[in-house]
Short mmCIF file of C-alpha atoms and ligand atoms in Angstrom, two decimals:
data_model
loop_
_atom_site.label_atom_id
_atom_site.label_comp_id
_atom_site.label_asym_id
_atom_site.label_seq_id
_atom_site.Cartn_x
_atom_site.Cartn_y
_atom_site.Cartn_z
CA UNK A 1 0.00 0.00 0.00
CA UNK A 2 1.48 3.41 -0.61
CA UNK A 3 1.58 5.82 1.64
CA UNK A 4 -1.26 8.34 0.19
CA UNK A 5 -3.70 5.03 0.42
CA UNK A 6 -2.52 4.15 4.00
CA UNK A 7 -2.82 8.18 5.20
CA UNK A 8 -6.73 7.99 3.44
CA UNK A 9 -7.56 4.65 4.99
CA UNK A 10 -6.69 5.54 8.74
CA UNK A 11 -8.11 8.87 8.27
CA UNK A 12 -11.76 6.68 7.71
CA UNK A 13 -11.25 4.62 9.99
CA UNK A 14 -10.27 6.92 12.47
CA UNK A 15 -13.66 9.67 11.31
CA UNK A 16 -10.77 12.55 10.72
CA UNK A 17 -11.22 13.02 6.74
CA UNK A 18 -9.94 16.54 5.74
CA UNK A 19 -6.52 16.60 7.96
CA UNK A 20 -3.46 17.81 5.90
CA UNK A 21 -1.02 15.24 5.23
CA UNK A 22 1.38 16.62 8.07
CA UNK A 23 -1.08 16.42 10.53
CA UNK A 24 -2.19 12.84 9.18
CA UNK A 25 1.57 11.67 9.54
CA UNK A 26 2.42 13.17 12.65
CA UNK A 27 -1.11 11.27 14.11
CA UNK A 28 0.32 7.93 12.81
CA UNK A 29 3.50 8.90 14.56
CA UNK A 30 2.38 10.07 17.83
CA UNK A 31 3.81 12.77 17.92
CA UNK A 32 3.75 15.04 21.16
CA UNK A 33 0.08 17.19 20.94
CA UNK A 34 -1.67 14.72 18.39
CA UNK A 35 -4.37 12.81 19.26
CA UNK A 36 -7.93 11.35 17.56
CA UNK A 37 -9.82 13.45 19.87
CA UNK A 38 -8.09 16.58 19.35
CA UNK A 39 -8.21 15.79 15.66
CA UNK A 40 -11.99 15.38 15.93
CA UNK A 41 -11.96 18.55 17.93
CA UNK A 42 -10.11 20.22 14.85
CA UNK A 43 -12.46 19.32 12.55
CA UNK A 44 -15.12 20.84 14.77
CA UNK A 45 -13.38 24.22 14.73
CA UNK A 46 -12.26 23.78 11.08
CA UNK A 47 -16.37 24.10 10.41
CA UNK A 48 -16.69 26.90 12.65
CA UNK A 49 -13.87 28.86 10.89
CA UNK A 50 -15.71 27.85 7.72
CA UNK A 51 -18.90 28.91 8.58
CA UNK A 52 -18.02 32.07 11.18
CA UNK A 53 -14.66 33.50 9.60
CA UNK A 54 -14.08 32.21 5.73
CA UNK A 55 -17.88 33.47 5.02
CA UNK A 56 -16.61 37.16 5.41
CA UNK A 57 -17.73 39.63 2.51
CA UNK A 58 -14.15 40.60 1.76
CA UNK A 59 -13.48 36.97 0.83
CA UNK A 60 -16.34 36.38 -0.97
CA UNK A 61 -17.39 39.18 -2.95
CA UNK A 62 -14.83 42.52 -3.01
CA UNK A 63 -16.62 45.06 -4.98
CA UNK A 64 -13.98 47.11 -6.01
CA UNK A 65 -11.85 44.30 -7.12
CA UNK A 66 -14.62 43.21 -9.46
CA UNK A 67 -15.09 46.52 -10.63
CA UNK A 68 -11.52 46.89 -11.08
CA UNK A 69 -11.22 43.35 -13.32
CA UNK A 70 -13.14 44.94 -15.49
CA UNK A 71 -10.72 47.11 -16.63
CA UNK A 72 -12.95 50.45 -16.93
CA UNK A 73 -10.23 52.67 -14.76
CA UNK A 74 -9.23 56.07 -16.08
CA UNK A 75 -6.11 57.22 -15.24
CA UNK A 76 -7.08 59.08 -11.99
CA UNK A 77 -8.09 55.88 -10.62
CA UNK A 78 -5.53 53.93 -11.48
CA UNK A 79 -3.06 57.11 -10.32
CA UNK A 80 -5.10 56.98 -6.80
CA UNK A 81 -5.48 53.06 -6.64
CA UNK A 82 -1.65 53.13 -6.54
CA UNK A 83 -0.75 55.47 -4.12
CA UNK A 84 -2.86 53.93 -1.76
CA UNK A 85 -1.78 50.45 -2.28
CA UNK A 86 2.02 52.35 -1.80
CA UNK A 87 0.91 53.34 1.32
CA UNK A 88 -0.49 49.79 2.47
CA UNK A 89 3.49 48.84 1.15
CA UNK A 90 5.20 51.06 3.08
CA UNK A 91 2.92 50.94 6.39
CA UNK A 92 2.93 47.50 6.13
CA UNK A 93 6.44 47.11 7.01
CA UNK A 94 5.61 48.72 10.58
CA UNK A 95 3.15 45.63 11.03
CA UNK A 96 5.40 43.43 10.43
CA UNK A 97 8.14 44.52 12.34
CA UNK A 98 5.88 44.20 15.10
CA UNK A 99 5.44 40.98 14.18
CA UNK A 100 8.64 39.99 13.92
CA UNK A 101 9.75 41.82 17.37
CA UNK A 102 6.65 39.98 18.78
CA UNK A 103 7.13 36.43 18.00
CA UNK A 104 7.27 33.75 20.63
CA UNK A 105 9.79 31.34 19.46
CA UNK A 106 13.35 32.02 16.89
CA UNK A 107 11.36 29.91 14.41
CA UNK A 108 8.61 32.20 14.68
CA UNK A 109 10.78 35.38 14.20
CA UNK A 110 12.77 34.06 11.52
CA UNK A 111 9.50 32.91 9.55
CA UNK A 112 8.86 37.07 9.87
CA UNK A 113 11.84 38.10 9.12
CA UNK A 114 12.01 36.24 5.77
CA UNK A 115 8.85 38.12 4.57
CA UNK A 116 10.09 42.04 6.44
CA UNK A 117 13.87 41.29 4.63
CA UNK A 118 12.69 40.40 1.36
CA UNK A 119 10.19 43.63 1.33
CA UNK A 120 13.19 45.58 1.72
CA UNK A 121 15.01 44.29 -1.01
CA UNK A 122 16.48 40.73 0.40
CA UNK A 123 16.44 38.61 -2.93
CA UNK A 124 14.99 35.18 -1.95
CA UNK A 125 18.05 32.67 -2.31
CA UNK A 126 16.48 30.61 -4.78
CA UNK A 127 16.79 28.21 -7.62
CA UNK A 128 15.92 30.82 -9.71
CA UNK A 129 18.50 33.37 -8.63
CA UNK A 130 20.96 31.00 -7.67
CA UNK A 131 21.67 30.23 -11.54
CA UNK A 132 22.08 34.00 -12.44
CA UNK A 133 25.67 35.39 -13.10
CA UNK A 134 26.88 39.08 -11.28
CA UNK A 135 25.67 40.28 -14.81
CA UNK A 136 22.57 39.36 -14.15
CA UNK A 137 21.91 40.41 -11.22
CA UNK A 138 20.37 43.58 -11.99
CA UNK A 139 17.90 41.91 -14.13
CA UNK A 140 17.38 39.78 -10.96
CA UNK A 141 16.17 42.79 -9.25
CA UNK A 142 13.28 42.91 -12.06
CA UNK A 143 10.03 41.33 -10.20
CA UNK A 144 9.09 39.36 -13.16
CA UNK A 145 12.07 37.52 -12.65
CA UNK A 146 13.19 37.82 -9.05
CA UNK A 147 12.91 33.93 -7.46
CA UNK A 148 9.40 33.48 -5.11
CA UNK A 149 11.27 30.72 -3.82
CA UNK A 150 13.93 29.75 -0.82
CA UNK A 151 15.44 31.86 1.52
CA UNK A 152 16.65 35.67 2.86
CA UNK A 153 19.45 33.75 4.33
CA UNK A 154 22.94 34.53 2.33
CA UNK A 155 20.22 36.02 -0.32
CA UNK A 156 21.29 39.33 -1.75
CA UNK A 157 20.02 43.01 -0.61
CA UNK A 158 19.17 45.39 -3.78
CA UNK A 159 17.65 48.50 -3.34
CA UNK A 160 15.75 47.82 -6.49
CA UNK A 161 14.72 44.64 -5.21
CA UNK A 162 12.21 46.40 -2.56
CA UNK A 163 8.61 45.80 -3.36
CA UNK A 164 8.07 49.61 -3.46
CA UNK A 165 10.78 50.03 -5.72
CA UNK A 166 8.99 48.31 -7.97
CA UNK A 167 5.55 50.26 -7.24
CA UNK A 168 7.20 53.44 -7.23
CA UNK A 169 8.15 52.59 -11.19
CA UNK A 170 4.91 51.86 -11.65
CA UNK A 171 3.78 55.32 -9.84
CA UNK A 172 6.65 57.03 -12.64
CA UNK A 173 4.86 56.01 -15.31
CA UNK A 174 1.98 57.61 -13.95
CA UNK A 175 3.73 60.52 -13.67
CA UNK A 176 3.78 60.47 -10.20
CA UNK A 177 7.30 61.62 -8.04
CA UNK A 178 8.57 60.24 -5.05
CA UNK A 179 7.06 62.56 -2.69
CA UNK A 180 3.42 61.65 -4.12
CA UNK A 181 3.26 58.25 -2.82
CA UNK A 182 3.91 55.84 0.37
CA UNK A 183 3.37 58.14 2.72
CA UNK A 184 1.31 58.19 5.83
CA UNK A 185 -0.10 61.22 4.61
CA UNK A 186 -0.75 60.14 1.30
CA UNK A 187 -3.71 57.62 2.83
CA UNK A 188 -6.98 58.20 2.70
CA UNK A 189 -8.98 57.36 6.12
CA UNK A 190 -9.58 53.88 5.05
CA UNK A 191 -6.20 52.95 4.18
CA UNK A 192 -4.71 54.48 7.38
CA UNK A 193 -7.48 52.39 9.21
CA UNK A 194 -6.52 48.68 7.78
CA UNK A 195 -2.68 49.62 8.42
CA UNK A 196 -3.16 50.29 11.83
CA UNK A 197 -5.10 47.12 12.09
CA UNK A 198 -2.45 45.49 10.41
CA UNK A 199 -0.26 46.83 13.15
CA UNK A 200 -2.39 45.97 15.98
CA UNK A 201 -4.21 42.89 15.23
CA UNK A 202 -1.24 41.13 12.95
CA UNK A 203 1.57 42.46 14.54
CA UNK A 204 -0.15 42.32 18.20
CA UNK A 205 2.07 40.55 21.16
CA UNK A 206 -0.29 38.10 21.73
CA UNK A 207 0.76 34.87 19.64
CA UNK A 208 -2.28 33.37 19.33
CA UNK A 209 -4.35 36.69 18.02
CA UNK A 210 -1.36 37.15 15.59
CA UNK A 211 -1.54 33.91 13.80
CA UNK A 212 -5.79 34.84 13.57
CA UNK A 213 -4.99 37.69 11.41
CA UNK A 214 -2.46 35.53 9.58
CA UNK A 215 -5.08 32.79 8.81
CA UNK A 216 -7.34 35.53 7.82
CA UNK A 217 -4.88 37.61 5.91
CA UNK A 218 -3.55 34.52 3.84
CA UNK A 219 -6.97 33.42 2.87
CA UNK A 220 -7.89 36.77 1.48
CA UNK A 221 -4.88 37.33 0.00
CA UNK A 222 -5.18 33.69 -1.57
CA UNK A 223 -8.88 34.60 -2.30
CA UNK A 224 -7.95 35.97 -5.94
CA UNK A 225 -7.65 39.62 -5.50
CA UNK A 226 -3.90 40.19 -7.41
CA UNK A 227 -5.42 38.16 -10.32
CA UNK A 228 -8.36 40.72 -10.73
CA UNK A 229 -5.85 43.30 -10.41
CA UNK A 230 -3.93 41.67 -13.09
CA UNK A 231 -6.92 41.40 -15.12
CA UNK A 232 -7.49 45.27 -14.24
CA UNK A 233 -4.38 46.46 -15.34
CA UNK A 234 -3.62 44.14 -18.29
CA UNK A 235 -6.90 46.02 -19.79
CA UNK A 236 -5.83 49.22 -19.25
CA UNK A 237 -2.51 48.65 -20.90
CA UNK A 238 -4.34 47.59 -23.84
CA UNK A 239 -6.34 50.54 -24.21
CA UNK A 240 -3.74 53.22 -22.90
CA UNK A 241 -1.18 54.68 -24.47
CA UNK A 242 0.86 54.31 -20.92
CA UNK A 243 2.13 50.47 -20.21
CA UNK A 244 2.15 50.14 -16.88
CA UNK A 245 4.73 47.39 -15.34
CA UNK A 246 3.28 44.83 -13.44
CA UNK A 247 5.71 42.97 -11.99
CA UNK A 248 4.79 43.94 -8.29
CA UNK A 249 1.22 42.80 -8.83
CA UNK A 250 2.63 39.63 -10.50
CA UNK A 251 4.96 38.54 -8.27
CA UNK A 252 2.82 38.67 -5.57
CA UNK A 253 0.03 36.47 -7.45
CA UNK A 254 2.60 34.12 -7.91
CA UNK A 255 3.82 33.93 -4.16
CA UNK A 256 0.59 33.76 -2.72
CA UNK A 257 -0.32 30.69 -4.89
CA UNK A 258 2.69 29.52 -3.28
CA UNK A 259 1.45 30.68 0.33
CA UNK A 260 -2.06 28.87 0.16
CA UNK A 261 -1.20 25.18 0.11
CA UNK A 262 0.57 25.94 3.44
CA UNK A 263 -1.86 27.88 5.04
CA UNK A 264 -4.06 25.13 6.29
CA UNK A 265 -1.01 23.00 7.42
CA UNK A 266 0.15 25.37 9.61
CA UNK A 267 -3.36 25.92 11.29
CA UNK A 268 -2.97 22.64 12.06
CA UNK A 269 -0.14 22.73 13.45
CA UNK A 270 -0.82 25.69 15.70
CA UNK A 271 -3.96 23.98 17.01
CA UNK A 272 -2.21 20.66 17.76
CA UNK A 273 0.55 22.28 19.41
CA UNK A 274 -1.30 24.81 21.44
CA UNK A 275 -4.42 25.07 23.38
CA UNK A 276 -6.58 26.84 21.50
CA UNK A 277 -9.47 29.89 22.62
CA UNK A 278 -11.15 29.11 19.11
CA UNK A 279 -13.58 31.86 19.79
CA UNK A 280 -11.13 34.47 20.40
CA UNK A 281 -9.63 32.91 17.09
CA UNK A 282 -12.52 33.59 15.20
CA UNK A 283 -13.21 36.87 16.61
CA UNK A 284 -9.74 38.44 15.96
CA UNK A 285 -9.70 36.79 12.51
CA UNK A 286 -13.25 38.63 11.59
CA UNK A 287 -11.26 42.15 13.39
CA UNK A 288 -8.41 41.82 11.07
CA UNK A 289 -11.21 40.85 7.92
CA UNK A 290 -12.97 43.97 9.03
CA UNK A 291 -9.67 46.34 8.69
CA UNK A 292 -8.94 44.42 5.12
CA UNK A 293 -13.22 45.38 4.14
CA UNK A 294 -12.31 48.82 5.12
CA UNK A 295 -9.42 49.57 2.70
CA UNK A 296 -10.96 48.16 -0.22
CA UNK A 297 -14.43 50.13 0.71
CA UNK A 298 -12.65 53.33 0.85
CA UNK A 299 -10.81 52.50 -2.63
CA UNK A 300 -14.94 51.79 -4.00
CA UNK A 301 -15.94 54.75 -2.84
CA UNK A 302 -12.91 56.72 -3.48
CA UNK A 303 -13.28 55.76 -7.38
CA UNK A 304 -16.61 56.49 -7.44
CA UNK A 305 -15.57 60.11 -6.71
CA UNK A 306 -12.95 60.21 -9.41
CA UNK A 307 -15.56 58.52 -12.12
CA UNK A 308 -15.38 60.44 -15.95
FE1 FE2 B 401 5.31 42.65 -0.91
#
């Protein structure tokens, strides 16, 4: 029997059917923290997360990113859809900062430094990068080449490597300067509002109502919003004499597809290696969910204001 049929038959027989693999292994092994009952318990709370948390209206229907698919955008919205998503760039870094200053373990703080280093510029040390010569490497700065994959560790720092680098070319083309975007001031009330969530609920001291805003962050990120973007801007190439880059918008499409798959294993693995308040879970996780609802209201309403 191979080992995919073995994990599926003592998940039946065992009434635990939608464990990840990890989860199903480390069972098998009894490993410290994993039991049947607390897997049964899981898949109790997994519902409830389902049902109380994954049912939010920013995951399920985000009106300006449909609107924005579409690909209907003059260039003032465009202009003021990317200054604020500069400022979300820049003031996210804050957030996770906290996060990383937070964190309860070295595994947990390296985990956030990985993603606060290669913001800055830290090229991932992947296979991808790994096979480019010093030539190269400021092509390897370029986001629609730059490696999604390995490690900040002995990876390279580039200035042009920082993810607002490569908004702030974006902004150029817009004719937008420096001093126009990524600022606090820049932000409209909404924006400022989901940042400082960001920075509270995210980057918050408590472990267990940081990794809620995780959860909820990564599923709305994995939810499909930087395709619509895409989508979006890939229109408004087409029909604009300006051709807007997209590698930042790319990029991160790419990495969260990456991000999902592990999303669910490590839930798992925080609630079979911790004790659990699921309901304070679920209620941070809808906080956070709120503060993501309110930046992408303000950005509706804010284009309505800038319609032809
Ligand atoms: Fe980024």
């Amino acid at each position: 029997m191979n080992d995919a049929s073995t994990l599926t038959l003592f998940a039946k027989q065992h009434n635990i059917e939608g464990l990840t693999e990890p989860s199903l292994k480390a069972l098998i092994a009894n490993e410290v923290g994993y039991t049947i009952d607390k897997a049964q318990r899981f898949l109790a709370f997994q519902k409830r997360i389902n049902e109380e948390l994954l049912n939010h209206p920013v995951i399920v229907s985000n009106h300006y990113c449909n609107w924005f698919e579409q690909g209907h955008q003059n260039k003032a919205q465009i202009s003021a859809f990317v200054v604020q998503f500069s400022v979300f760039s820049n003031l996210f870094l804050i957030a996770q900062l906290h996060k990383t200053i937070n964190a309860d373990t070295l595994e947990g703080m390296h985990a956030s430094k990985e993603i606060l280093a290669n913001e800055i510029g830290v090229i991932f040390n992947g296979q991808n990068t790994a096979k480019k010569t010093k030539d190269d490497l400021n092509a390897a700065t370029n986001p629609d080449i730059v490696s999604t994959e390995g490690s900040v560790e002995g990876g390279q720092f580039r200035f042009k490597a920082a993810h607002f680098e490569w908004l702030y070319r974006m902004a150029q083309k817009l004719g937008l300067e420096f001093n126009d975007i990524g600022k606090r001031r820049h932000g409209t009330e909404s924006t400022l509002f989901f940042c400082d969530e960001l920075t509270r609920i995210y980057g918050n001291e408590d472990y267990l109502i940081s990794q809620a805003a995780s959860y909820a962050v990564e599923n709305w990120a994995a939810a499909g919003f930087w395709e619509q973007l895409i989508k979006g801007f890939d229109k408004f190439n087409d029909t604009s004499d300006i051709k807007l880059p997209l590698g930042f918008f790319t990029w991160h499409a790419l990495i969260e597809s990456q991000h999902a798959a592990h999303t669910q294993e490590e839930l798992e693995e925080l609630y079979f290696n911790r004790d659990i308040d699921e309901d304070k879970f679920i209620y941070y996780g809808n906080e956070m969910l709120n503060g993501v609802a309110e930046f992408w209201d303000g950005l509706e309403k804010q284009r309505r204001t800038l319609a032809d």
